[in-house]
mmCIF file of N, CA and C and ligand atoms in Angstrom:
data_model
loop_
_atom_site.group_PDB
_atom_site.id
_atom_site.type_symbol
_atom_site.label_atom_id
_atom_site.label_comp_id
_atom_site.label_asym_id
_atom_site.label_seq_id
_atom_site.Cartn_x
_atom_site.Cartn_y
_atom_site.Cartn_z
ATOM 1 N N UNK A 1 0.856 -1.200 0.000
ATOM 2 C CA UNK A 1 0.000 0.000 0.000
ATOM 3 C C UNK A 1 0.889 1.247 0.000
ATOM 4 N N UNK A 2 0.547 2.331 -0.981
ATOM 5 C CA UNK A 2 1.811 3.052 -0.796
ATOM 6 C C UNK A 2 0.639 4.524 -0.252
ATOM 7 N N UNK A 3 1.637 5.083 0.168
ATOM 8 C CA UNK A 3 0.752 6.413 1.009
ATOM 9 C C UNK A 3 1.951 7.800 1.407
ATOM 10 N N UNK A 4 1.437 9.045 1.033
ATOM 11 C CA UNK A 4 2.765 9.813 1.245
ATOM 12 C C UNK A 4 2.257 10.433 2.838
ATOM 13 N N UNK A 5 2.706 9.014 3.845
ATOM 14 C CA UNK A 5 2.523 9.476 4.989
ATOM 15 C C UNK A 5 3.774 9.575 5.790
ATOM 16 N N UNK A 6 3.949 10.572 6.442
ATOM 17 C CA UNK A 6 5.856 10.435 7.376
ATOM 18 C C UNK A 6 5.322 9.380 8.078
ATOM 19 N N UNK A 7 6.255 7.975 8.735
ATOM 20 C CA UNK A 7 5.424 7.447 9.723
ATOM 21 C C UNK A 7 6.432 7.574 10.427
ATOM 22 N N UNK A 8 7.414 8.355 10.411
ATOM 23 C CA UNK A 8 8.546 7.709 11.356
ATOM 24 C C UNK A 8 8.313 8.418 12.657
ATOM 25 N N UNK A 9 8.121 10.166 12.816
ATOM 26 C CA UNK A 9 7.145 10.562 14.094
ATOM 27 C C UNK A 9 5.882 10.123 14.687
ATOM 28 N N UNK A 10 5.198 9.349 13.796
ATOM 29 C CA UNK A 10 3.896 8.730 14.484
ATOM 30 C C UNK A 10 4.471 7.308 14.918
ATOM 31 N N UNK A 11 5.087 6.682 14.660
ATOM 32 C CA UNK A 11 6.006 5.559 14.761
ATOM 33 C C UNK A 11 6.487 5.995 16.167
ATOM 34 N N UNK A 12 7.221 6.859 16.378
ATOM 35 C CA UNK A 12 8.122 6.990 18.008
ATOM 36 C C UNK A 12 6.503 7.122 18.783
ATOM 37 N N UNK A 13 6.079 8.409 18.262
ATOM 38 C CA UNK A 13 4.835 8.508 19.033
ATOM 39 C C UNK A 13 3.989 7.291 19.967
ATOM 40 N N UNK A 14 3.992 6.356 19.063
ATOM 41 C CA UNK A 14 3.374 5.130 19.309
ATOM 42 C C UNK A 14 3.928 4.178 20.293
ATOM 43 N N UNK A 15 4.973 4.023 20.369
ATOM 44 C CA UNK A 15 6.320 3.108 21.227
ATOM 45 C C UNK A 15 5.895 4.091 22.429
ATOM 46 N N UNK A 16 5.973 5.605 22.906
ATOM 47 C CA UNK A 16 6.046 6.232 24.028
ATOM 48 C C UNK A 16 4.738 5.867 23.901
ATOM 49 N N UNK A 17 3.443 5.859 23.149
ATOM 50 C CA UNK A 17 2.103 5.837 24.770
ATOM 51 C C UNK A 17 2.669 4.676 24.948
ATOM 52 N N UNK A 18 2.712 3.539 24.302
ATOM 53 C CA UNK A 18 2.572 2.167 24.742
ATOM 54 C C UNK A 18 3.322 2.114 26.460
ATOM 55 N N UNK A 19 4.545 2.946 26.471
ATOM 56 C CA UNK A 19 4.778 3.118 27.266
ATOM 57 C C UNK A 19 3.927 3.568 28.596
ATOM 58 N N UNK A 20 3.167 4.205 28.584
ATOM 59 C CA UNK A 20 2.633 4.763 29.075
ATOM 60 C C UNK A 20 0.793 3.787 29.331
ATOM 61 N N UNK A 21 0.769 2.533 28.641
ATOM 62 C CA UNK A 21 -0.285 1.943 29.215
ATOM 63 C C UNK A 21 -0.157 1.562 30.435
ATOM 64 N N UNK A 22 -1.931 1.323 30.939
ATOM 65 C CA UNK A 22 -2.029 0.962 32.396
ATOM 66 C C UNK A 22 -2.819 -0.466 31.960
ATOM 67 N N UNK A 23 -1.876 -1.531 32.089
ATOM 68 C CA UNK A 23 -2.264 -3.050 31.591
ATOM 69 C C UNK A 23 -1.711 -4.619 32.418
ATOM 70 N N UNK A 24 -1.813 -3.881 33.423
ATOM 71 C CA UNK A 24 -1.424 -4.791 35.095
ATOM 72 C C UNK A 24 -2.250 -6.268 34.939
ATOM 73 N N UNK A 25 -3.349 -6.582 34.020
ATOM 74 C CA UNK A 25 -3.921 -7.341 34.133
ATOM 75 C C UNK A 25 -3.909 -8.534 32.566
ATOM 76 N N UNK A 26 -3.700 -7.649 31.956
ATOM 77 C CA UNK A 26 -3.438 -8.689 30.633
ATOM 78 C C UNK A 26 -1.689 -8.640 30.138
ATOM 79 N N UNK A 27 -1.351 -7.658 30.612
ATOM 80 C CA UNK A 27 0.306 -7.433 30.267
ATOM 81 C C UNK A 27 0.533 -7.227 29.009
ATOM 82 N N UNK A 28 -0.729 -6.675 28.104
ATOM 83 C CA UNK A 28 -0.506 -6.344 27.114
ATOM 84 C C UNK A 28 -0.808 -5.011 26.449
ATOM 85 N N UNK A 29 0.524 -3.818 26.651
ATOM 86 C CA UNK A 29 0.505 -2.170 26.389
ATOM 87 C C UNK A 29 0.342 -2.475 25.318
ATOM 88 N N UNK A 30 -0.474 -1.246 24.829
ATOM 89 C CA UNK A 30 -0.841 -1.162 23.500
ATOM 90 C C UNK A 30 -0.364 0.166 23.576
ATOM 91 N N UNK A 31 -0.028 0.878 22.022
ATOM 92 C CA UNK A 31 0.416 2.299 22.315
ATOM 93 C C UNK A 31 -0.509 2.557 20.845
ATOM 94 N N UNK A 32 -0.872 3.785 20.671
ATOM 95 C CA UNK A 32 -1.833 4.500 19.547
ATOM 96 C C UNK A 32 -0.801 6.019 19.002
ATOM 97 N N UNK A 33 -1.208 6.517 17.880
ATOM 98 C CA UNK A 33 -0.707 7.336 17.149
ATOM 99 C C UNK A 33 -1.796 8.043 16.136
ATOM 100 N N UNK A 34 -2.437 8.801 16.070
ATOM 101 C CA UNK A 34 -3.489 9.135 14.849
ATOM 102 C C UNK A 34 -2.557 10.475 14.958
ATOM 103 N N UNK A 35 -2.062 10.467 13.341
ATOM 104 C CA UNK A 35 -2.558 11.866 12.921
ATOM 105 C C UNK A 35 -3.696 12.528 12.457
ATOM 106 N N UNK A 36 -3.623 13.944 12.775
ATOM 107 C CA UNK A 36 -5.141 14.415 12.267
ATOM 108 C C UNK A 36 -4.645 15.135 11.191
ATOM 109 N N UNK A 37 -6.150 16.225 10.672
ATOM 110 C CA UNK A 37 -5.711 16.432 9.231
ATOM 111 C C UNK A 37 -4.872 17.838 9.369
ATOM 112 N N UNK A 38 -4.880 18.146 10.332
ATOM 113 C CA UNK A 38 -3.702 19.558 10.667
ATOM 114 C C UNK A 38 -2.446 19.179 10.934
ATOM 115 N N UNK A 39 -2.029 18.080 10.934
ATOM 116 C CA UNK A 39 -0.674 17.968 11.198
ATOM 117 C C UNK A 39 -0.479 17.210 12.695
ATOM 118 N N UNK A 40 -1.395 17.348 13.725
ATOM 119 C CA UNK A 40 -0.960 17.318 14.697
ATOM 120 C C UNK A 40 -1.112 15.715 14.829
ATOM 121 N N UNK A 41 -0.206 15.467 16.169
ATOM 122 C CA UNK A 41 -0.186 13.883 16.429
ATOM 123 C C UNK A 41 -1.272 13.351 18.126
ATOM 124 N N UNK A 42 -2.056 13.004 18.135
ATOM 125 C CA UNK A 42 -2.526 12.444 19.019
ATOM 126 C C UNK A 42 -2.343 11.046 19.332
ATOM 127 N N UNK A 43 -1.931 10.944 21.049
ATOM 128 C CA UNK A 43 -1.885 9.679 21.231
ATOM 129 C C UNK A 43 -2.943 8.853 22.275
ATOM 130 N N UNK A 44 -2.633 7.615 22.393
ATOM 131 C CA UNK A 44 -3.786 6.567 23.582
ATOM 132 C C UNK A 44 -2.636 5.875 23.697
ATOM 133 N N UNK A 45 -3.076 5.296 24.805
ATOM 134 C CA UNK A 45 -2.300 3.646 25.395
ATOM 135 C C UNK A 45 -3.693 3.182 26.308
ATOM 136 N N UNK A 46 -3.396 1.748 26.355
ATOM 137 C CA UNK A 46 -4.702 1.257 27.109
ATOM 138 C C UNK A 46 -4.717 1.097 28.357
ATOM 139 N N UNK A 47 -5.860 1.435 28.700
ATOM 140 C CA UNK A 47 -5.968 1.557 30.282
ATOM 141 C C UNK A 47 -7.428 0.187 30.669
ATOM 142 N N UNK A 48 -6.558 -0.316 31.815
ATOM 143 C CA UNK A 48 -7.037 -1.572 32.096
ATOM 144 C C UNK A 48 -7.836 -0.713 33.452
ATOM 145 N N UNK A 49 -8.756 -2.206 33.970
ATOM 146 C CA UNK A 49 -9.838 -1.901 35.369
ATOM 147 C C UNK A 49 -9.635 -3.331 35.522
ATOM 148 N N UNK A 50 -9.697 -3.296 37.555
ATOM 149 C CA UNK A 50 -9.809 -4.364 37.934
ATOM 150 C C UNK A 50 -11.060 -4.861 37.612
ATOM 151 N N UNK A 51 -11.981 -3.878 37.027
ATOM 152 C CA UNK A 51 -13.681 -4.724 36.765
ATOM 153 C C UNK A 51 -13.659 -4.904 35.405
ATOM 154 N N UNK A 52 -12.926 -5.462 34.878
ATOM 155 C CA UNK A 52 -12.313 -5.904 33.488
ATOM 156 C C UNK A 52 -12.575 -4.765 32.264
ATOM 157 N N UNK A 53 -14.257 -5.368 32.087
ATOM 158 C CA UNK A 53 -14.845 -4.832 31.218
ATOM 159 C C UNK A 53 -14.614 -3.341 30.832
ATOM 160 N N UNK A 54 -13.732 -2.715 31.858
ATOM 161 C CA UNK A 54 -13.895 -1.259 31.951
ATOM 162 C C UNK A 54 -13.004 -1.038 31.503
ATOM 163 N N UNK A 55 -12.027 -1.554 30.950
ATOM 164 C CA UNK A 55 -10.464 -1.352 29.792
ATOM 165 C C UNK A 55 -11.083 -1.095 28.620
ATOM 166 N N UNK A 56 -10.200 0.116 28.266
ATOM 167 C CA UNK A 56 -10.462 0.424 26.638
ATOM 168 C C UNK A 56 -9.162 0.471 26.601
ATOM 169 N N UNK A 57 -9.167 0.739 25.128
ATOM 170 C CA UNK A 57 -8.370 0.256 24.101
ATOM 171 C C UNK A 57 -7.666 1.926 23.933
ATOM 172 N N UNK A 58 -6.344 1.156 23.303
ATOM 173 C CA UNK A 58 -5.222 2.568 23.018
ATOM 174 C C UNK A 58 -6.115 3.453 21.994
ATOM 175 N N UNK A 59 -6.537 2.420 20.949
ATOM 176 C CA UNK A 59 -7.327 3.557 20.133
ATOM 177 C C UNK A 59 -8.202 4.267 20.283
ATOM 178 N N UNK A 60 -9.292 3.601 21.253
ATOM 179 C CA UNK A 60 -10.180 4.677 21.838
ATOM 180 C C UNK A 60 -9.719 5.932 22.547
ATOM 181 N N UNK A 61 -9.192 5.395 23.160
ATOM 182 C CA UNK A 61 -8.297 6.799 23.762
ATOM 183 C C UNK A 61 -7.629 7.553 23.042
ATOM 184 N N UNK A 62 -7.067 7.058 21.860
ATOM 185 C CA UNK A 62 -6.614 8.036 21.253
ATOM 186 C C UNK A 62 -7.606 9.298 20.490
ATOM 187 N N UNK A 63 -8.584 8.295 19.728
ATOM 188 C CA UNK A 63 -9.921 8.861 19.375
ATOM 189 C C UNK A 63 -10.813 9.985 19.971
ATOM 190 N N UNK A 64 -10.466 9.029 21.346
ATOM 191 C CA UNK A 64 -11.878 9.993 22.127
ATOM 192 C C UNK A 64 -10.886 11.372 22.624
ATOM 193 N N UNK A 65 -9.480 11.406 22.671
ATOM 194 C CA UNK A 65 -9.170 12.798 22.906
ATOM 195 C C UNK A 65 -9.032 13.957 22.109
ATOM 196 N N UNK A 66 -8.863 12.807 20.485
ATOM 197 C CA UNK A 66 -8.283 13.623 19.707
ATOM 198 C C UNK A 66 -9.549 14.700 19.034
ATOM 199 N N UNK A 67 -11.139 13.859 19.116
ATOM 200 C CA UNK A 67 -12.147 14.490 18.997
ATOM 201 C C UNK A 67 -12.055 15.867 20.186
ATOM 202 N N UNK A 68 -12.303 15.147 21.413
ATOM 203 C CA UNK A 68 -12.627 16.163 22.370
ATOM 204 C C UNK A 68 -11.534 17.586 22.289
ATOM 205 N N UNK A 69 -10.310 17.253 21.607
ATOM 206 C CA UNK A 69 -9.277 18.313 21.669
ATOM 207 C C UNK A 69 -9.864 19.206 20.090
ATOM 208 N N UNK A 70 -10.801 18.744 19.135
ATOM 209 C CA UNK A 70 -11.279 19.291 18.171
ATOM 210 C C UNK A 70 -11.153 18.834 16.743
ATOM 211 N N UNK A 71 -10.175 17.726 17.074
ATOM 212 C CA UNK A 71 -9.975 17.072 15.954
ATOM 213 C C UNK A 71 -10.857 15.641 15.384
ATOM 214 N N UNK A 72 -11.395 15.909 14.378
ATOM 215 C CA UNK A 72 -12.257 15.122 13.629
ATOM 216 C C UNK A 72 -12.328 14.364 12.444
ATOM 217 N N UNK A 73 -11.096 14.811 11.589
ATOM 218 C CA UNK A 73 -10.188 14.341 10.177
ATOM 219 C C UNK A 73 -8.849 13.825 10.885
ATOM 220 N N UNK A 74 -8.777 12.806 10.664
ATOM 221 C CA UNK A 74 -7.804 11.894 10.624
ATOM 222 C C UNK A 74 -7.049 11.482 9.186
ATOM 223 N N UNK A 75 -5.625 11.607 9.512
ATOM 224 C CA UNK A 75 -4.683 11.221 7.559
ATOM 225 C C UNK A 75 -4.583 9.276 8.259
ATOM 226 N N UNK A 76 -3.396 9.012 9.801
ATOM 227 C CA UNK A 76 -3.049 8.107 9.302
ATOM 228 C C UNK A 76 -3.139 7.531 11.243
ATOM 229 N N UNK A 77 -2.857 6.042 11.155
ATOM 230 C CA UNK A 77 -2.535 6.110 12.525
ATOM 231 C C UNK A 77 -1.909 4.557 12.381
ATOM 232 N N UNK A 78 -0.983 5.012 13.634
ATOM 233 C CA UNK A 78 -0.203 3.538 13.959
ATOM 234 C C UNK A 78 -0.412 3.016 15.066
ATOM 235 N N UNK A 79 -0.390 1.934 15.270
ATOM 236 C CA UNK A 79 -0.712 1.176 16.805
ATOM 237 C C UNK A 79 0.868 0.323 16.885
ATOM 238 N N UNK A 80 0.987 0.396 18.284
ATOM 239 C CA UNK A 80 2.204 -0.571 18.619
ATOM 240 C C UNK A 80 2.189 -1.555 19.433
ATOM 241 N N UNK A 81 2.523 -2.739 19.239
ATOM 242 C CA UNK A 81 2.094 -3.665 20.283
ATOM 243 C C UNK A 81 3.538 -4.777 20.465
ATOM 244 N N UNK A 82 3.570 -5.213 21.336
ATOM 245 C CA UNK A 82 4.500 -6.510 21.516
ATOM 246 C C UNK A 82 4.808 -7.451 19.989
ATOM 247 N N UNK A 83 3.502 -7.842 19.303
ATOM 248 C CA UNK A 83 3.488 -9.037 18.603
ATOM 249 C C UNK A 83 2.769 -8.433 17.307
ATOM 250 N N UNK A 84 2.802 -7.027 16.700
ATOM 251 C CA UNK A 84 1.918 -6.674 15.834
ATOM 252 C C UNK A 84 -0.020 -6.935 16.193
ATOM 253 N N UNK A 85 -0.505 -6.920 16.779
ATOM 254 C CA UNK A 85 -1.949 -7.434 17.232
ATOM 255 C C UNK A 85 -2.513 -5.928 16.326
ATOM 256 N N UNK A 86 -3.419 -6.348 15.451
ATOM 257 C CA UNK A 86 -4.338 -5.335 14.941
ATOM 258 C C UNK A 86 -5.467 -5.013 15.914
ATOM 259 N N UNK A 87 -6.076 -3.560 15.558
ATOM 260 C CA UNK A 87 -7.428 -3.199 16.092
ATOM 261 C C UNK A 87 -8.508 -3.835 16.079
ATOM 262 N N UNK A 88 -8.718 -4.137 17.744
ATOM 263 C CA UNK A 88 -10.309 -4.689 18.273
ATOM 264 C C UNK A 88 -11.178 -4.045 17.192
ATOM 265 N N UNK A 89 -12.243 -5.103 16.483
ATOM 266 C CA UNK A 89 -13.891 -4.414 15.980
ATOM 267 C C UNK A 89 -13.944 -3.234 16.543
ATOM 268 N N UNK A 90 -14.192 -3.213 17.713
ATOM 269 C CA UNK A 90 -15.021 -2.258 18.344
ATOM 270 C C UNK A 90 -13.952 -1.048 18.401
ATOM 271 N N UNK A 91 -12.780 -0.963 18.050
ATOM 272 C CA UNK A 91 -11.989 0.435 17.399
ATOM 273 C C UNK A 91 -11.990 0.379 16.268
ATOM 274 N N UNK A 92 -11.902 -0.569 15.700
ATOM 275 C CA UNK A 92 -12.729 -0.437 13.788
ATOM 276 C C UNK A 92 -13.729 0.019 13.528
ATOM 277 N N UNK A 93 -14.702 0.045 14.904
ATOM 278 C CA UNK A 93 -15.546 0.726 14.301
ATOM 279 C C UNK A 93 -15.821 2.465 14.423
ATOM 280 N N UNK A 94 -15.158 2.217 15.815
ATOM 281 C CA UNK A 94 -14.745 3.795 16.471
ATOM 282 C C UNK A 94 -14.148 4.947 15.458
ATOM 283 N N UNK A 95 -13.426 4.400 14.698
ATOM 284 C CA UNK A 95 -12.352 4.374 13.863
ATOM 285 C C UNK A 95 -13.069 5.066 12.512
ATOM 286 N N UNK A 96 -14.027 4.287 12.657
ATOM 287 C CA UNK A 96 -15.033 4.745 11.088
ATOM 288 C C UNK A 96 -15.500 5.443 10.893
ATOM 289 N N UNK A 97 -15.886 5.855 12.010
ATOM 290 C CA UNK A 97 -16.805 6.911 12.810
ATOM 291 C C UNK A 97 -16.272 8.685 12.028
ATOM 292 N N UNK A 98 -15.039 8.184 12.123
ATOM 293 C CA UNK A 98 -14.421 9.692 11.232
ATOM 294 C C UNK A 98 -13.812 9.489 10.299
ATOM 295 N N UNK A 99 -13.214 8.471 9.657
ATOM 296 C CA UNK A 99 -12.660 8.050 8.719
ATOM 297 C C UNK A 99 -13.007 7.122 7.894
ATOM 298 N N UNK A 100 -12.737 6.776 6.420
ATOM 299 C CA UNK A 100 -13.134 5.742 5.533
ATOM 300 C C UNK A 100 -12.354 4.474 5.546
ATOM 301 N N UNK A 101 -11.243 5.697 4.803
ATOM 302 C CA UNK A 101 -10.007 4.721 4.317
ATOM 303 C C UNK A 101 -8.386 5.071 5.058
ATOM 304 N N UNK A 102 -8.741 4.966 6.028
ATOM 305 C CA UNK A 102 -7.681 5.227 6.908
ATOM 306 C C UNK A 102 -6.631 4.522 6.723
ATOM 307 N N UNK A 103 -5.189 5.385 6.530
ATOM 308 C CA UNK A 103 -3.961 4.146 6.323
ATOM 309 C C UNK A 103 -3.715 4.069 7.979
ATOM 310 N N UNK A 104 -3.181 2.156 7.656
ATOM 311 C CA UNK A 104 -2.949 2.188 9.348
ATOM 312 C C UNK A 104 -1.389 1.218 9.552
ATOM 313 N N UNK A 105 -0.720 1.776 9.950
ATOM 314 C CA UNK A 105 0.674 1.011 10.098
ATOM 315 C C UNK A 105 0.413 0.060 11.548
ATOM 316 N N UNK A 106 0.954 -0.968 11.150
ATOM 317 C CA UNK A 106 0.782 -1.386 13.227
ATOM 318 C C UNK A 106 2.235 -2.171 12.921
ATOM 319 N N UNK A 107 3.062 -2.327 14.007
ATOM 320 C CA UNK A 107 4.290 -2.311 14.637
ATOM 321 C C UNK A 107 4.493 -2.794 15.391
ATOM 322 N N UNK A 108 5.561 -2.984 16.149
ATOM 323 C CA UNK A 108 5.961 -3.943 17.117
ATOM 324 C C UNK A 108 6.669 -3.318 18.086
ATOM 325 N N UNK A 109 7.492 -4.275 19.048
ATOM 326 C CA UNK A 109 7.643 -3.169 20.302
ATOM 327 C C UNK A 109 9.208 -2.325 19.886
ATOM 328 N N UNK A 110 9.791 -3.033 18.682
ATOM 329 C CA UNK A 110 10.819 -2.185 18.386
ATOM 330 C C UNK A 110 10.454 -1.026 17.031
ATOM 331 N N UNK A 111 9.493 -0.997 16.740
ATOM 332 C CA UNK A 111 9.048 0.355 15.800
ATOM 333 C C UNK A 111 9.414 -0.742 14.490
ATOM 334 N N UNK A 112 9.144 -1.993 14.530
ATOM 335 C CA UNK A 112 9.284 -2.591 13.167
ATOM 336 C C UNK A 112 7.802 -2.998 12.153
ATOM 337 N N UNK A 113 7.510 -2.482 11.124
ATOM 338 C CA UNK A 113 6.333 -2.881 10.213
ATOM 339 C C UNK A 113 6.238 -4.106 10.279
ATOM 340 N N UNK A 114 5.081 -4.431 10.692
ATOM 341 C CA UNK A 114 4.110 -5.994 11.054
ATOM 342 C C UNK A 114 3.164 -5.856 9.729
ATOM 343 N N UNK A 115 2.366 -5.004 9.700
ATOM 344 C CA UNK A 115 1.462 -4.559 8.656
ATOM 345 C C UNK A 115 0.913 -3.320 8.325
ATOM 346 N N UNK A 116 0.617 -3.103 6.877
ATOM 347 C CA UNK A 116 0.481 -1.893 6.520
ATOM 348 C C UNK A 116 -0.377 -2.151 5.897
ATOM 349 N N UNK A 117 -1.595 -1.117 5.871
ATOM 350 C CA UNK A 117 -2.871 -1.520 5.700
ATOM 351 C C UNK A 117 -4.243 -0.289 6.072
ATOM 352 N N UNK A 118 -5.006 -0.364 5.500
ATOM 353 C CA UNK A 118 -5.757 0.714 5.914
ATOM 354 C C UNK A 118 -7.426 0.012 6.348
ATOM 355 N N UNK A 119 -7.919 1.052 6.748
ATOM 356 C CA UNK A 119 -9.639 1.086 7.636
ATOM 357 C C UNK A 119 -10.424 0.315 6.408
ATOM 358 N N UNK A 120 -10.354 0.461 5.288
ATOM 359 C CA UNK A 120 -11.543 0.089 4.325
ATOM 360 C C UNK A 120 -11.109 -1.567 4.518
ATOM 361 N N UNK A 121 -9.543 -1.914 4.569
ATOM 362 C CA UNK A 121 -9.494 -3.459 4.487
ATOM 363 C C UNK A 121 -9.705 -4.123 5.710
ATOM 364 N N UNK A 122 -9.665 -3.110 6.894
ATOM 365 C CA UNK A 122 -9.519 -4.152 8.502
ATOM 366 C C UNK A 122 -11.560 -3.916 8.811
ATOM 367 N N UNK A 123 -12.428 -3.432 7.965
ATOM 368 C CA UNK A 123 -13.447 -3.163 8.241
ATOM 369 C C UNK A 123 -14.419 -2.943 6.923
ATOM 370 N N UNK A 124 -14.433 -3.843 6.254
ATOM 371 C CA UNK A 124 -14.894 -4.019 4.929
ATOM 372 C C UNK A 124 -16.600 -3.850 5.365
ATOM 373 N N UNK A 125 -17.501 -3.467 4.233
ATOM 374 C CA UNK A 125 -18.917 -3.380 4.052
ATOM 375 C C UNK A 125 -19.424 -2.891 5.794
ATOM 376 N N UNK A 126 -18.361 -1.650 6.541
ATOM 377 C CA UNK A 126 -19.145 -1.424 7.766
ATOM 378 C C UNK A 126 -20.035 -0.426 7.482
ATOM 379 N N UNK A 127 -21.000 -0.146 8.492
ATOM 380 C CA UNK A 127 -21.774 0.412 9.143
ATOM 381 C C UNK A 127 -20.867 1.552 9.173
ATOM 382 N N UNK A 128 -21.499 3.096 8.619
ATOM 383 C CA UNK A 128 -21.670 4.096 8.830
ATOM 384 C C UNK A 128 -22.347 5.541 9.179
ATOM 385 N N UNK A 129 -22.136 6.312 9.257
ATOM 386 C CA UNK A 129 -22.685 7.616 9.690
ATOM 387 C C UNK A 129 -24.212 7.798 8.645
ATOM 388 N N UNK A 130 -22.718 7.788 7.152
ATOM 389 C CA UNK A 130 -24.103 7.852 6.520
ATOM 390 C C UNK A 130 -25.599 6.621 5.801
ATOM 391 N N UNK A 131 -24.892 5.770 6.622
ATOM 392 C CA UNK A 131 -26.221 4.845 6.795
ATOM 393 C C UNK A 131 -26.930 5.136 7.348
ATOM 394 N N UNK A 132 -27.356 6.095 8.400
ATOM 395 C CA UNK A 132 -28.581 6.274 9.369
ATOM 396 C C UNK A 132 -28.956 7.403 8.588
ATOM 397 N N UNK A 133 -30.712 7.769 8.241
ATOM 398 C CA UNK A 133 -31.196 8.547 7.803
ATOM 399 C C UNK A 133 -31.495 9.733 8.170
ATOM 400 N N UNK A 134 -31.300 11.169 8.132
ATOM 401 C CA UNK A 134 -30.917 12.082 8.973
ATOM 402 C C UNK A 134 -32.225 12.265 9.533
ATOM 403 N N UNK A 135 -31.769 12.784 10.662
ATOM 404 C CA UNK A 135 -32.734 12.684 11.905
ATOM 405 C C UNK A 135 -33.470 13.949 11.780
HETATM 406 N N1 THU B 1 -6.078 -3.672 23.240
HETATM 407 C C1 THU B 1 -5.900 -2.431 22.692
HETATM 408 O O1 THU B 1 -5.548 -1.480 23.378
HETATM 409 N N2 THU B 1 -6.136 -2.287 21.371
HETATM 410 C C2 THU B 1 -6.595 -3.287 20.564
HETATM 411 O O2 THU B 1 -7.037 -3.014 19.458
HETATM 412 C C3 THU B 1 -6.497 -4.685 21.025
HETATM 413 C C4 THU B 1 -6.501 -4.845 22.504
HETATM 414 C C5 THU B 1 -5.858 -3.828 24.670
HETATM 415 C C6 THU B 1 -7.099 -4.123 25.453
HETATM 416 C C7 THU B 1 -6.529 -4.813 26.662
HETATM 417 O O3 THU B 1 -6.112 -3.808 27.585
HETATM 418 C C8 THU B 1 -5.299 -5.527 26.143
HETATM 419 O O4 THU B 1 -4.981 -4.911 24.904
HETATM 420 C C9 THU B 1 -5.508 -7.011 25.929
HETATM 421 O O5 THU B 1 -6.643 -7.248 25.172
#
């Protein structure tokens, strides 16, 4: 997939949240990277709960700040993990929510390409915005 995206700052980006997950219970940091469409870099890492269910995901977090900080266009985003592990559904779908065809690098714990790949292929025929009929 070729894409004229820098990844090598969203790339470090990604290695430091991972750093920065709270994952005492599965031992597995996840670190997030979205750029938005201004340039800027937003990050997540996942934050675990002793009441399980209550862990979200690096990408949500990355998502849900990068909205709340004003950002809503997304170019690209990388996830970093131990073993390359792609995005949970349920951040594929988060994911869609603002974007189509999102390029998405995911990586490993030394900043090495596992896969390169974008939103239309990790989330084929989804459910969108503009599927619901305006209200
Ligand atoms: N996790 C993420 O942060 N992103 C994903 O897309 C896959 C899973 C987290 C959730 C949980 O804290 C840990 O990884 C193990 O599932």
């Amino acid at each position: 997939m070729t894409t004229n995206i820098d990844w090598h700052p969203l790339v470090t980006a990604a290695l430091e949240a991972r750093q920065r997950a709270y994952a005492p219970y599965s031992g597995y940091a996840v670190g997030a990277a979205l750029l938005t469409a201004d340039g800027s870099i937003v990050t997540g890492s996942n934050v675990e709960n002793a009441v399980y269910p209550l862990g979200i995901c690096a990408e949500r977090v990355a998502v849900a700040r990068a909205v709340h900080e004003g950002h809503r266009r997304f170019r690209a985003l990388v996830v970093a993990t131990v073993n390359g592990g792609t995005p949970c559904g349920a951040c594929r779908q988060t994911l869609r929510e603002f974007a189509a065809k999102l390029p998405i690098l995911i990586v490993d714990a030394q900043g090495r390409t596992v896969l390169e790949t974008d939103l239309a292929e990790l989330l084929p025929h989804a459910f969108s915005p503009q599927d619901l009929p305006p209200a």
